[in-house]
Structures are given as C-alpha cells and as structure tokens.
XYZ file of C-alpha atoms in Angstrom:
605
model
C 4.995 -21.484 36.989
C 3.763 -19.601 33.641
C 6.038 -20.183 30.894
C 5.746 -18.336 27.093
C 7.802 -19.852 24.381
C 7.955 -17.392 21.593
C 9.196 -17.991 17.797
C 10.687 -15.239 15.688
C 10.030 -16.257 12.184
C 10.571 -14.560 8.919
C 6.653 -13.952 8.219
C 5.109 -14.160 11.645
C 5.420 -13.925 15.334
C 4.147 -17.217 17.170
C 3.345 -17.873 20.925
C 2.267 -20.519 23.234
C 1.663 -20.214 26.621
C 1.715 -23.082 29.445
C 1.532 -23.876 33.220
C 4.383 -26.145 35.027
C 3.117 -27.675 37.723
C 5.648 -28.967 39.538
C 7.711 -29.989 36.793
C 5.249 -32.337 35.120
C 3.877 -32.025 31.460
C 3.210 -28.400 31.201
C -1.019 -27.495 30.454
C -0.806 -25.079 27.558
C -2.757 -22.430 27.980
C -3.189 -20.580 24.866
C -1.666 -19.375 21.611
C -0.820 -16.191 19.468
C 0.385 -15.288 16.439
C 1.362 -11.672 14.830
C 3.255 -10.434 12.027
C 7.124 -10.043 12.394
C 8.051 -6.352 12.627
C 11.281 -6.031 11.332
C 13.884 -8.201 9.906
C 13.978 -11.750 11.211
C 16.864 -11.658 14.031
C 17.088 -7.739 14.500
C 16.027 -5.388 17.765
C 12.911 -4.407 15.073
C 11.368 -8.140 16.426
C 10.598 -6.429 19.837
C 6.662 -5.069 18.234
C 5.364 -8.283 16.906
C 6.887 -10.226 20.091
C 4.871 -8.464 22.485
C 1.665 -7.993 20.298
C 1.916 -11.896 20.004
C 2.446 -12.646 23.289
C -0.420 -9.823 24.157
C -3.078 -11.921 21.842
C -2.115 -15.190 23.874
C -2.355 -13.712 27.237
C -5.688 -12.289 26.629
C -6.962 -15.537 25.039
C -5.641 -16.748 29.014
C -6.932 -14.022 30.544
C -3.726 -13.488 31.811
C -1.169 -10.464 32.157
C 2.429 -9.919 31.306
C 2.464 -9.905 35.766
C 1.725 -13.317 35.077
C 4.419 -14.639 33.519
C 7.240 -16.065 35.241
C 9.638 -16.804 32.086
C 9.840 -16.077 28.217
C 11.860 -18.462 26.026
C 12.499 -17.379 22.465
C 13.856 -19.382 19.471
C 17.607 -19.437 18.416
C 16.883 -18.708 15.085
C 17.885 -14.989 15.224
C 21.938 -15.554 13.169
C 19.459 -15.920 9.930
C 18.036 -13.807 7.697
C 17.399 -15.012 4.419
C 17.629 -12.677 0.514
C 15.980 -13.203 -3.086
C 17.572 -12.377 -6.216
C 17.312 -12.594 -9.680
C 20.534 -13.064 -12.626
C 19.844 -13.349 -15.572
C 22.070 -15.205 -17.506
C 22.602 -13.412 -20.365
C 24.376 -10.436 -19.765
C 22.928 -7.120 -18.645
C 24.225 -4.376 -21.658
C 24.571 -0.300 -20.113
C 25.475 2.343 -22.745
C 26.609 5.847 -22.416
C 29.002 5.194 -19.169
C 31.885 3.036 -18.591
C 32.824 1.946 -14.897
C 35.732 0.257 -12.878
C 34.973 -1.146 -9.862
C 37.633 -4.378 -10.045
C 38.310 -3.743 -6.235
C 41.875 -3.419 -6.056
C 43.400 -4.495 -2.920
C 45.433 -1.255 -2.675
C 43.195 1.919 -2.803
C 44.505 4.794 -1.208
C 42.398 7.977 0.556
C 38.501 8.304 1.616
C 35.597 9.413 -0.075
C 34.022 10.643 -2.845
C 35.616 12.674 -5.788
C 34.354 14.513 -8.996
C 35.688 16.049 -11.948
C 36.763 15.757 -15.258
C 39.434 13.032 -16.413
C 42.812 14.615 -17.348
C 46.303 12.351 -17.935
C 48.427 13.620 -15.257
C 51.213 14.715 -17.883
C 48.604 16.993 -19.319
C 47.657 19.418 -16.028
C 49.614 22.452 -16.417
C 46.529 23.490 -19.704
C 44.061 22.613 -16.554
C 42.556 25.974 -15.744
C 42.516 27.228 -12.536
C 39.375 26.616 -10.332
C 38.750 23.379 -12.478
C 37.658 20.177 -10.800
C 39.886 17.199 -11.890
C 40.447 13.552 -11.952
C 43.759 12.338 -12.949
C 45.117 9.220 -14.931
C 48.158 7.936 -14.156
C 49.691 5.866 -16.437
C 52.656 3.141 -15.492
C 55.378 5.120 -17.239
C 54.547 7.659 -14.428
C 55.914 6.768 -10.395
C 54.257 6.962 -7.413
C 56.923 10.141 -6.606
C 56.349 12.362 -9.652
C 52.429 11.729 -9.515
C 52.556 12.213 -5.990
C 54.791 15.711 -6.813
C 52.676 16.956 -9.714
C 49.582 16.380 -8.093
C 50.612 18.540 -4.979
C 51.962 21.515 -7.310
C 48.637 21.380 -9.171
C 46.514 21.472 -5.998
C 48.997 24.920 -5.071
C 48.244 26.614 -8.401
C 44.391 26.302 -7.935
C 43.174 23.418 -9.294
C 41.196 21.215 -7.782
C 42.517 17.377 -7.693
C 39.619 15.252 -6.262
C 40.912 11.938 -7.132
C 43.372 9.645 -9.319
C 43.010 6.467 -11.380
C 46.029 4.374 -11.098
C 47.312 1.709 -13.773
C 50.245 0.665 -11.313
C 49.288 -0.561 -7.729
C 50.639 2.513 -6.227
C 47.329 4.031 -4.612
C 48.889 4.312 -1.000
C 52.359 4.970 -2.041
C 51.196 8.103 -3.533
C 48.380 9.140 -0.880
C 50.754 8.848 1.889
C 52.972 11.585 -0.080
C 49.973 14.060 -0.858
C 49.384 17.242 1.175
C 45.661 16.860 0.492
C 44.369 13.342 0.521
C 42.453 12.209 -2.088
C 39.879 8.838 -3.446
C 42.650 6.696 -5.974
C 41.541 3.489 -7.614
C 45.024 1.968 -8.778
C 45.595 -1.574 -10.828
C 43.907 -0.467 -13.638
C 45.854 -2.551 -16.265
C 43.917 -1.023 -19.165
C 44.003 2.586 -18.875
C 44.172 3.380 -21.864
C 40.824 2.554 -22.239
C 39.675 5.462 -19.797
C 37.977 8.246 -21.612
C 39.958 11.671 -21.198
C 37.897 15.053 -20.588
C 35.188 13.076 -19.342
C 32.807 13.729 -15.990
C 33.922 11.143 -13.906
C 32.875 10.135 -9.869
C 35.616 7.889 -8.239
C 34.610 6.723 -4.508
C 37.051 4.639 -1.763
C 35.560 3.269 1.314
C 37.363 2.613 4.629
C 38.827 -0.915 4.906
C 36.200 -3.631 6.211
C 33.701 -1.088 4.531
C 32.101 -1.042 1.268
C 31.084 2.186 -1.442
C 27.572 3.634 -1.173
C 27.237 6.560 -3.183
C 28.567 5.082 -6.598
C 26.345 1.421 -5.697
C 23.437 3.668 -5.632
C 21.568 4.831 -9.034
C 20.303 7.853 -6.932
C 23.950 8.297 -5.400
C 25.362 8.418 -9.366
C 22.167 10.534 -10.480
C 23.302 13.524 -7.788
C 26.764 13.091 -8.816
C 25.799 13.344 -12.833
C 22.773 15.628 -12.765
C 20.596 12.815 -14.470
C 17.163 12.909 -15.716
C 14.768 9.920 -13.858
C 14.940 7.925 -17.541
C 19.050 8.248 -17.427
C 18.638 7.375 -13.738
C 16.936 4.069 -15.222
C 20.230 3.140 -17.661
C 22.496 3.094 -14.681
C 20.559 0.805 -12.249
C 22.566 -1.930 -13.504
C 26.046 -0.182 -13.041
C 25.163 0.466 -9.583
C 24.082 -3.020 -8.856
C 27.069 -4.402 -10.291
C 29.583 -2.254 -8.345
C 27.511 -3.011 -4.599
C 30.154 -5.031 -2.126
C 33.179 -3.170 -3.875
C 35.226 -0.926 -1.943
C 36.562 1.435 -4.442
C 34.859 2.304 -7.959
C 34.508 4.626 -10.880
C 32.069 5.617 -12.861
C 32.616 7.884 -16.022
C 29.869 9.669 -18.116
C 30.682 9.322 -21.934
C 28.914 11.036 -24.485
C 26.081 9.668 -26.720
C 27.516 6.678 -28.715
C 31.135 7.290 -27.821
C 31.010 3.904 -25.442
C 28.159 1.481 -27.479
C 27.675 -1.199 -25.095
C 29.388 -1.986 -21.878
C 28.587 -6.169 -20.402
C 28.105 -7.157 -16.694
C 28.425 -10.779 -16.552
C 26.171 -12.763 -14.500
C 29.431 -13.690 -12.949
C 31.025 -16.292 -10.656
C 30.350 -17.782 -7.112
C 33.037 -18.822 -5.104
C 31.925 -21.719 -2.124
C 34.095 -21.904 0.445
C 33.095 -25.186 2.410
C 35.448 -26.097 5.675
C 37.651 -28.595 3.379
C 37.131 -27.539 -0.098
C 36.227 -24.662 -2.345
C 34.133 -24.770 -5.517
C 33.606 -21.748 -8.204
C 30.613 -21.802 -10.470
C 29.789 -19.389 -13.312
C 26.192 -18.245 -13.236
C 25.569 -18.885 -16.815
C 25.944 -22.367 -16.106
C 22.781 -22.604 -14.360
C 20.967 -23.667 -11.191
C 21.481 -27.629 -11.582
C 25.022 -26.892 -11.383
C 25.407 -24.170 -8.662
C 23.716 -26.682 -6.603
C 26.009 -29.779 -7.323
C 28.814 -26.958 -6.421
C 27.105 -26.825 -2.987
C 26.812 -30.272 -2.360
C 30.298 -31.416 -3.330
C 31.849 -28.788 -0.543
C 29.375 -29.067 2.164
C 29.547 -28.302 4.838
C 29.566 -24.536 3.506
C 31.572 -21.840 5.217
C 30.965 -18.883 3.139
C 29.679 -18.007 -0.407
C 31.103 -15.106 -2.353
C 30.094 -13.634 -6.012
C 33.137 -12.414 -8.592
C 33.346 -8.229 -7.638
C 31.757 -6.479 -10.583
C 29.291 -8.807 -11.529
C 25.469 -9.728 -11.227
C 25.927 -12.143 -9.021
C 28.850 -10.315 -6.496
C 26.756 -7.497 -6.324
C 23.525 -9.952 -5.032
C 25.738 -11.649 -2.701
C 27.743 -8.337 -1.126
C 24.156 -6.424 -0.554
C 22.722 -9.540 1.480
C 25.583 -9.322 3.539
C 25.283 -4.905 3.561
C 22.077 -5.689 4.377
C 22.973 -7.654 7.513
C 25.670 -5.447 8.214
C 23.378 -2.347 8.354
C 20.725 -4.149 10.607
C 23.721 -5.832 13.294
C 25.912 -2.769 12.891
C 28.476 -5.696 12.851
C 31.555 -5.424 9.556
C 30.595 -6.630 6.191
C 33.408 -9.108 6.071
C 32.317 -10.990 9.461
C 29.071 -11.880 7.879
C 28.881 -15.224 6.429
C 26.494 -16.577 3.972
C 25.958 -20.107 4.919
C 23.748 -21.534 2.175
C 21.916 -20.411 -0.977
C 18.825 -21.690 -3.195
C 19.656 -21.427 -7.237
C 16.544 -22.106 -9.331
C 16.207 -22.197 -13.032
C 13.683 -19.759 -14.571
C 12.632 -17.052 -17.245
C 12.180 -13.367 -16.775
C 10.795 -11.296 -19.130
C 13.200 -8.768 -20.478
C 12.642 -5.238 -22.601
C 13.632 -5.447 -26.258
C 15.885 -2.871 -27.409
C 14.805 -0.640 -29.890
C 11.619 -2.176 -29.826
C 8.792 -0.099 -31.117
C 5.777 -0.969 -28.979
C 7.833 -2.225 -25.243
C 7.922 -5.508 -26.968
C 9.861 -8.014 -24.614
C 11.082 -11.600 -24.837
C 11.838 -14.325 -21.808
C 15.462 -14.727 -21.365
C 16.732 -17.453 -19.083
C 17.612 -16.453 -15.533
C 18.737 -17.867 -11.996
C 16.822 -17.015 -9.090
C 19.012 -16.911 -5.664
C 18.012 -17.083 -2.387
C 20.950 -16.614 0.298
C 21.114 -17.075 4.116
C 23.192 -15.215 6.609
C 24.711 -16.413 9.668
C 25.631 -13.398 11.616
C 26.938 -13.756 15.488
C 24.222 -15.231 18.003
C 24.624 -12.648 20.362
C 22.355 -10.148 18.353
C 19.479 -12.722 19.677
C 20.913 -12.296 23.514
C 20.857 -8.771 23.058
C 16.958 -8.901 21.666
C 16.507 -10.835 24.888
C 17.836 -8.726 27.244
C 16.258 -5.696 25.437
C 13.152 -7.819 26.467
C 13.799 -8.500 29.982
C 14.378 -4.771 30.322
C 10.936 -4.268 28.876
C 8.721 -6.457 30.775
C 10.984 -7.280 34.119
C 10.256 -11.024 33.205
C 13.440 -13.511 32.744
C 13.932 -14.417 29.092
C 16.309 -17.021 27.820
C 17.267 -18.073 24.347
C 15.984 -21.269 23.826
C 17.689 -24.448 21.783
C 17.987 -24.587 17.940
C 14.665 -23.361 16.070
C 14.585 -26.908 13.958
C 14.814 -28.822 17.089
C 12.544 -26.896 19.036
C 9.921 -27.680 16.286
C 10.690 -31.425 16.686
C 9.646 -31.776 19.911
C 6.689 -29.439 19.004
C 5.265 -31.601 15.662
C 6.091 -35.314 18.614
C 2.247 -33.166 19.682
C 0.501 -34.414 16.561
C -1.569 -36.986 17.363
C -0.424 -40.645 16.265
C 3.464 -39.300 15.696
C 6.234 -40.814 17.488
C 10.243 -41.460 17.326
C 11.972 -41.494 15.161
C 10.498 -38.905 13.333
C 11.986 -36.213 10.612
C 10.208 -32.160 10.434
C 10.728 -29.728 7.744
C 9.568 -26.425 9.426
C 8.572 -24.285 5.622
C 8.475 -21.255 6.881
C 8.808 -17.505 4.840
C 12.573 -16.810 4.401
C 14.045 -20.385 5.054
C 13.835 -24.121 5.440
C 14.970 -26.426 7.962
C 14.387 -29.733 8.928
C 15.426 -31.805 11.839
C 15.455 -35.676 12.717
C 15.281 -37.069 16.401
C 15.366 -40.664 17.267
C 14.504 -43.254 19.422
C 17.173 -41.888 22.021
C 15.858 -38.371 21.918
C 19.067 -37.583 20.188
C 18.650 -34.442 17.376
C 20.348 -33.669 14.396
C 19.164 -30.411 12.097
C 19.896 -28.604 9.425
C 19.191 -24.709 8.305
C 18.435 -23.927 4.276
C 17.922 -20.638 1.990
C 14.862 -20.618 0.718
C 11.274 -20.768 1.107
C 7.788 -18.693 0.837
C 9.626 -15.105 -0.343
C 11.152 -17.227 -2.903
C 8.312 -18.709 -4.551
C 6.556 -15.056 -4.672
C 9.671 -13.913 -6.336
C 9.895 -16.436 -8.634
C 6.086 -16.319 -9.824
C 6.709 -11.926 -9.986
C 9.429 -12.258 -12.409
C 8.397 -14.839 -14.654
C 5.284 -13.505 -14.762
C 6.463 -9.631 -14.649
C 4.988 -8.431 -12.294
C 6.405 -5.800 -10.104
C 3.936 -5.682 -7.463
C 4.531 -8.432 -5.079
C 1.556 -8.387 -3.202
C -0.667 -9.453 -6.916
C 2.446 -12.499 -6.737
C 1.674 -13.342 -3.155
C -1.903 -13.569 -3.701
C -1.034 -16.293 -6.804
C 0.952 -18.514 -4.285
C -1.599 -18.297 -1.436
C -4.947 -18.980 -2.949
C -6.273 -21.191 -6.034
C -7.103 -19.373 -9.244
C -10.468 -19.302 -11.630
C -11.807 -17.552 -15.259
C -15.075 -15.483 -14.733
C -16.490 -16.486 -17.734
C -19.824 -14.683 -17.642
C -21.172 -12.039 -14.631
C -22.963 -15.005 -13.128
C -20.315 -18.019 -13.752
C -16.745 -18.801 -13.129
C -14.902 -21.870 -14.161
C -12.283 -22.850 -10.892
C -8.816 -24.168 -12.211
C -9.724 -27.935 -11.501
C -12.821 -27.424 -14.071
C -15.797 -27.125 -12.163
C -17.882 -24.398 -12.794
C -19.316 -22.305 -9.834
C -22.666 -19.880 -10.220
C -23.817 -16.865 -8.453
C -27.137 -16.115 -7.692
C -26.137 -12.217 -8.016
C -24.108 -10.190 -11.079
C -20.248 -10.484 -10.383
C -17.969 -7.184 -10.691
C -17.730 -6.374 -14.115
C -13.690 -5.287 -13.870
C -13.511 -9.282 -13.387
C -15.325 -10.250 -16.734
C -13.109 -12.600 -18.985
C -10.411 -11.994 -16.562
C -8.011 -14.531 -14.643
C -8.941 -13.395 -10.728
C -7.399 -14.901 -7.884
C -9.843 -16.530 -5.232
C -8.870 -14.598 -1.910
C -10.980 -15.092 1.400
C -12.491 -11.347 0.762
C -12.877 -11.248 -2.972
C -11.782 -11.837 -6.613
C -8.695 -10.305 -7.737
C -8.243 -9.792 -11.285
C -4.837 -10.569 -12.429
C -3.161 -8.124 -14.863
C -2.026 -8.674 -18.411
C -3.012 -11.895 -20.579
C -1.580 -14.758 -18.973
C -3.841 -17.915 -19.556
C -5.047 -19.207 -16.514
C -3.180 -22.452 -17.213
C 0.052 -20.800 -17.817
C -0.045 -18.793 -14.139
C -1.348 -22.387 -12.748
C 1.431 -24.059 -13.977
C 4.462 -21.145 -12.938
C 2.959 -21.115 -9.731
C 3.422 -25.245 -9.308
C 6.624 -25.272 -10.868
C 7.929 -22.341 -8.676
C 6.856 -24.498 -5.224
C 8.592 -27.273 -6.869
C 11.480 -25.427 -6.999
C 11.612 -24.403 -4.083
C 10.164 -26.489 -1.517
C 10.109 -29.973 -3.266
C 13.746 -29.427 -4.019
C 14.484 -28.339 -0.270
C 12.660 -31.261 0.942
C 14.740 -33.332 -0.048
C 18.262 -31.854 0.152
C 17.444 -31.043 3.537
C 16.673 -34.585 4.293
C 19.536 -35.836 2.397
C 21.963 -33.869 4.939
C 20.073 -34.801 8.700
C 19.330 -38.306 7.627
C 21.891 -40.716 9.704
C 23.226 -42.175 6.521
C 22.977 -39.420 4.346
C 20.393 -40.782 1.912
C 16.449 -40.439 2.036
C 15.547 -43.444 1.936
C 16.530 -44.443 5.630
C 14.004 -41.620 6.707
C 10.225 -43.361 7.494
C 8.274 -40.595 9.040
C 8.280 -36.396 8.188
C 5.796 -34.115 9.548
C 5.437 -30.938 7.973
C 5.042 -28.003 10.080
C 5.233 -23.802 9.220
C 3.302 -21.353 7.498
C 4.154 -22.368 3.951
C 2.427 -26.200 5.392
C -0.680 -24.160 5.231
C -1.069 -23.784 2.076
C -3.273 -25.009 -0.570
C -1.172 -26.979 -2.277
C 2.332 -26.865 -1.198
C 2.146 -30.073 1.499
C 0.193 -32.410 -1.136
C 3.445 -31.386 -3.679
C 5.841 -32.518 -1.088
C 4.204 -35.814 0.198
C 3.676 -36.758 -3.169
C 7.711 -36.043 -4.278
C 8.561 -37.795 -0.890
C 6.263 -40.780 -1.482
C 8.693 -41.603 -4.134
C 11.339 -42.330 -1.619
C 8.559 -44.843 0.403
C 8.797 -41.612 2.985
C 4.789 -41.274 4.640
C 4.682 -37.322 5.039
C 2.233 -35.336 6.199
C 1.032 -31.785 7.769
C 1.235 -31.873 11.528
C -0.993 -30.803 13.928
C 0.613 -29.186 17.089
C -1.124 -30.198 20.105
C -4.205 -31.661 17.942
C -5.367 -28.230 17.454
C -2.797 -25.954 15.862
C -2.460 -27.472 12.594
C 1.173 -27.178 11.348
C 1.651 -23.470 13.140
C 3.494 -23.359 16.577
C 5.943 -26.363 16.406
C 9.314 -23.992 17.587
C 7.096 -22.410 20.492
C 5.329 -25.060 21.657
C 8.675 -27.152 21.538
C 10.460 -24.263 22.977
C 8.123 -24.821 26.440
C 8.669 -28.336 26.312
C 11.909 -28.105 26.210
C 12.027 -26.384 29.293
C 14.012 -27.760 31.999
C 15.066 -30.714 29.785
C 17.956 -29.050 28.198
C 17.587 -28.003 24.370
C-alpha cells in the first residue's frame, strides 16, 4: 500500500510518499515540494497539491495509478493577515464620514445626492438627486410622509441620515425604499448642500462600495491624487454595515482623526479591551490574561476595526461562509516605526512615527478542508482523508531526526503562522496554533524601511547582506572582505546589495548597511523569538518554559540564515537545548506535517 501525506502550508506545498508493508514502519519513498496556489485552506490549494505530489511521484517513478491513499493536513480553518496602525492618528481633509454602525439601518444599497434638512425640500427642484437629514424634532411618520410626497413631485430621494434610531420605522412606511443611516447624535454637524454617498448592506453583510477608495472615487468623480486622500476613510469604514461619506469643499472641514482604535478580546471566560495607542507590550498581556481566545474584534470606525473586519471579509469572500461566523482566534502585536509623509513638506520630507504591526489568524469551519478533499478524490479517483492536527502531525514527523526522542516540544515556523506542539513519554499530544510568522517579518522590515515592494523586503529576510565597496571588493556584514577576480556591476557600486543565490541586489535609498542588519534582526525577534516562547508557555504541562527540555525546530522559516540560531540562543536562556530538525536524516527541517501525516496512518491522529 502507497500512501502520500500532503501539507498545505501558507508558503509551500509539501509531500512525502511511502510504502506500508503490511502495516509495519512505512519505507518513504520520496518527497516534493511546490508553491501554495491560493490562499492557505481554500479550493485555490488544488494546483500546488497536485504539482507537489507530481514532483514526488516522478522522483518514485511512480504514477497518480499508484497511489492507494492521500492524507492531507488539518490545517485548512487558518489563514493568517498583516497589518500596520500607526499610533498616532491618521488626519483626512476635505470629507467628513459616518460610519458608527448603527444597529438599526433601514433599506439596501447605495445612494447619492446632495444633503438637504428634510424641513427644507419643497425649494428642492425637480429632477434633483437628494439626501435628507432628519433631525430628532422630526418623527419617523412625518419623515416617512414628506419623503414619499417629495419622491411624487419629482425629486429624487436616494437616502436619509437619521439623528433618532428610527431607520426601519421609517423604511417600512416608504413607497420607495431607500439606504438610511440613523443614530447620528450629532447632526448638526452634517454639512447641508453637500455631495454625499450613503451605503446599507444586508444584515450579516458588510459595505463595499464606500470601504473602497475606487468605490468613493466613481461615486465623487475624483482625480487619482484625491483618490489618494481618501484611502484612509475607506479603510476606516471596512467591516461596517452602513456608512456615509460627504464631499466638503476646500478648507470647509480642516482635519478629520481616525483613531488607531480599540480591540475587544473575547476569551471563553473573560473579555479584555485594549486601545492601540497603548502599544504591542500591552495588547499582548490583554491576550494572555483572557486566553483561551474566542474572538478578537477592533472599535467600528477605526484603524484597527477596519484591519480586523477585512481579515475576516477576506475569509468570508474565499469560504463564501457570513462575516460574523468567522472568528479570529489569535493575533501578533509588535512594536515598530513607519515612515510617514510630512505635511506641507517641501521636498516629500518624512519622519518615523511609532506604529503596531498586527498579524491575525482565522478559524473558519473545518469542513472547507473536507470539501478540498473531496474536490480531490473527484480529481484523481484516489481516497483522501483529512489527517490529525498540522502541529501534531509535525511531532511525529521532527521524532525522524536522528538522536530525538520523547518527550520532545516542535515549533513548526512556517509563512503565515506558528505552532508548536509537545508529546510525551505516553505518546500523548498537546498543541497550540499562533498568528504570525515569515509574512510578518517581510512586513515589518517593508514598512520600517519604506519600502513598498515586498519582494526587495523578502529578499532582506532571506539572505545575508554586504557593501560593494569597490568593482572588485565587497565587505559581507560580519566584516570580512570578499574579492572578485572580474569587475562587479557598476549599478552595485557603493551600494547596500543583498546576497541572493543568483546575484547582488542593490537595495534602494540610503539605509546603512548596519541599520537594515539590525531591522531585519529585530523584526525576527519580534516575531519568532517572541512566538517561541508564548507558544511554549501555553503547550508546556505546567504552563511555564522551563519544564520543557527538548524543541526541534522544523518549517520553512527553520531554514533560514539566521532565524534558528536567534531562537536557540533566546531559548538557551530558559536551559531549553533547541535545535533545527532533520526529517528522516535527510530533509532538514522541511516535511515534518507530511511525513508525520504517513506515520500517523493507521495509528489514529
């Protein structure tokens, strides 16, 4: 019997293949690896599965005929996001917004036109487009009345902002239904004769047009430069379900704040709210004082609630499942800098302002991964299975390394996450799933460093850096000097360049090569160093690290340069021996989940 166990990771695509013979220790065969098409967890996963399991079968010279069962990892429920909040406040000018999502809109869609108080329609002309205010000294029957005698004399009502919370009182008493935003307590403070765009989404369901900057440029006619200004509008209102956006004139509205805003943790016994501002140290102690975590939510209208809402949009979109049966289950906060525009500078001067980087994690129903493998069994007429728990399918994958044994602790560092997993002398398992990982640290090192291009930041975290300091010398970033017996590329001269496989990659701008060095250390520190250890902390059997002896490291972030001697060292602190594993003596720290996902065939998961 031929079995493939296959792991769906954030970054790549792994597989190992073996041969049961009659239920003794399987012979592996071979192995493959491919890039993840797609979204960890989504039907998208169905290219890189086969192309991996193609490149292991022809390493077997075998066929898919040949194989008499897949097993793929459990890991499917989560998909990891990146964001950064910066925690001083994001200023717009030359549009004011609402988007406080009421909990009693009333109508559908999308409505344009120009603000007008509701007592004030009958100078309207006819054929005009309007949006009307409502104020509280006004009732849901005479707004309701006016609004369908102005709609019979020919003027168009598209929608109503509401200071009392009578949105569905008065839609269910219109003729023609129309977008209203009500419990806006200061409407006074909504510009009259303005444009205005006012948008309600179905219950469960959340605005699109208005939480797009392209949505609000169609409704406004912007220019691509005004297009810029309202980025931070739309980000702000993404996750409501009604909102308002009105265009003001130059100067009439000078400035206009979006906090960084508020998360709300809801663990299973106790809730915790954090403001952004505070910082990462904080958000984190939030965390750990509710765990375990249920759900995490941002304050509507903010930096942070609009983060939070489009990682679960996000999910929605891919599992076609509601946005409010989504549930974010953990989330990374890191402290950094990110270099922000001056305004009213005269040469794009900038300064760094202090910022939180987030990384969330979804857990969204497991049977999206049953329907990926039936999808699969449909494809190839072979029986696939989803196997245990991706964490403790890479335990019994890293128990391969030569000289490891039980008890042992794993963290699998992988692209979008981090988990680790402790078994012990009783085969018994206990794991743990974290936000954060690889996409985080190339975030981080892009927006401290500014750069938008995230392939020039993933190049930074992958390989070591040096300074060509003539056309036949560099100098590498430990101080030894290299020479070449031909002329180097004269774009690199006196330039930072990144030491790939293939070439040199000048870096842009003037960053010091100690200064990129030293963001790209503290950003794995961050990251993995921190998870490291708070993952520890919660599968340990007594809760502190300490009581853990042993910890393989195993993933595709336990690959690189620099990451695994960071981590030992931190862990070494705790009298923890950690080290990169080596699956099957000749894998290295890749294929722990699908090597463990054949051995844990027949032996329950």
């Amino acid at each position: 019997m031929i079995i493939a166990g296959i792991d769906i990771g954030n970054a790549t695509t792994e597989t190992a293949v073996a041969r049961f013979n009659n239920q003794e220790k399987p012979e592996f065969l071979s192995s493959g690896i491919y890039d993840t098409s797609g979204m960890k967890g989504t039907r998208q996963n169905i290219h890189g599965i086969f192309a991996s399991l193609k490149i292991a079968l022809d390493k077997a010279h075998l066929t898919v005929d040949d194989i008499d069962l897949i097993r793929i990892n459990e890991a499917a429920p989560v998909i990891g996001d990146v964001a950064m909040e910066t925690i001083t406040e994001t200023i717009i000018t030359e549009s004011t917004m609402i988007g406080h999502n009421p909990s009693t809109p009333g109508g559908l869609g999308i409505g344009v036109g120009v603000t007008v108080e509701i007592r004030d329609v009958h100078n309207v002309e006819k054929g005009s487009s309007i949006i009307v205010i409502i104020p509280r000294e006004v009732d849901f029957e005479d707004s309701s009345r006016i609004i369908n005698n102005t709609v019979k004399n020919g003027i168009f009502v598209n929608g109503a902002i509401v200071q009392r919370d009578d949105g569905v009182l008065i839609n269910n008493r219109l003729d023609k239904k129309i977008p209203i935003v009500d419990e806006v307590s200061l409407i006074e403070k909504v510009p009259l004769n303005m444009r205005a765009a006012i948008e309600v989404a179905a219950p469960g369901s959340v605005v699109e047009q208005l939480s797009n900057p392209y949505g609000i440029a169609t409704v406004f006619d912007l220019t691509s430069d005004e297009t810029k200004l309202v980025v931070p509008v739309s980000r702000a209102l993404i996750g409501n379900r009604s909102a308002v956006i009105i265009k003001t004139p130059a100067g009439d509205v000078k400035e206009r704040k979006i906090p960084a805003g508020k998360i709300i943790i809801q663990g299973a016994t106790k809730k915790a709210e954090i403001n952004v501002d505070d910082g990462a140290e904080r958000i984190m102690e939030a965390i750990r004082s509710v765990a375990p975590v249920e759900d995490i939510k941002g304050e509507p209208g903010t930096n942070a609630g609009g983060m939070l809402e489009k990682v679960r949009q996000v999910m929605s979109n891919l599992t076609e499942q509601l946005p409010a049966t989504i549930k974010i289950q953990d989330l990374l906060a890191v402290d950094t800098f990110v270099p922000q525009v001056v305004k009213g500078g005269m040469a794009e001067e900038f300064s760094m302002e202090n910022a939180v980087g987030i990384a969330a994690m979804v857990k969204a129903d497991k049977l999206q991964m049953n329907m990926i493998a039936e999808e699969l069994e449909k494809e190839l007429g072979i029986k696939v299975e989803v196997g245990g728990v991706e964490a403790n399918m890479a335990v019994r994958g890293a128990l391969t390394t030569p000289g490891s044994n039980k008890p042992l602790a794993i963290i699998d560092m992988g692209a979008g996450s981090t988990d680790a997993a402790i078994i012990n002398r009783a085969g018994e398992i206990k794991s743990i799933h974290l936000a954060g990982a690889g996409n985080m640290v190339t975030m981080l090192i892009g927006s401290e460093l500014g750069f938008e291009d995230m392939g020039i930041s993933e190049d930074i975290k992958k390989y070591p850096l040096a300074k060509v300091e003539s056309l036949f010398h560099i100098r590498h970033e430990d101080g030894t000097v290299q020479f070449f017996d031909k002329p180097l590329d004269p774009q690199t001269f006196a330039r930072v360049v990144i030491l790939t496989p293939n070439r040199m990659v000048p870096i842009p701008g003037n960053y010091s090569l100690d200064r990129i060095r030293t963001v790209r250390r503290e950003a794995k520190t961050k990251v993995f160093v921190v998870n490291a250890i708070r993952s520890l902390e919660r599968v340990s059997p007594t809760g502190n690290v300490r009581d853990i002896e042993f910890v393989t490291l195993v993933g595709g972030s336990a690959l690189d340069f620099e990451i695994p001697q960071l981590v030992t060292d931190a862990l070494s602190k705790y009298s923890i021996v950690a080290g990169r594993a080596n699956i099957r003596a000749i894998e290295g720290p890749r294929n722990a989940v699908a090597t463990g996902l054949v051995l844990a065939y027949g032996v329950g998961d």
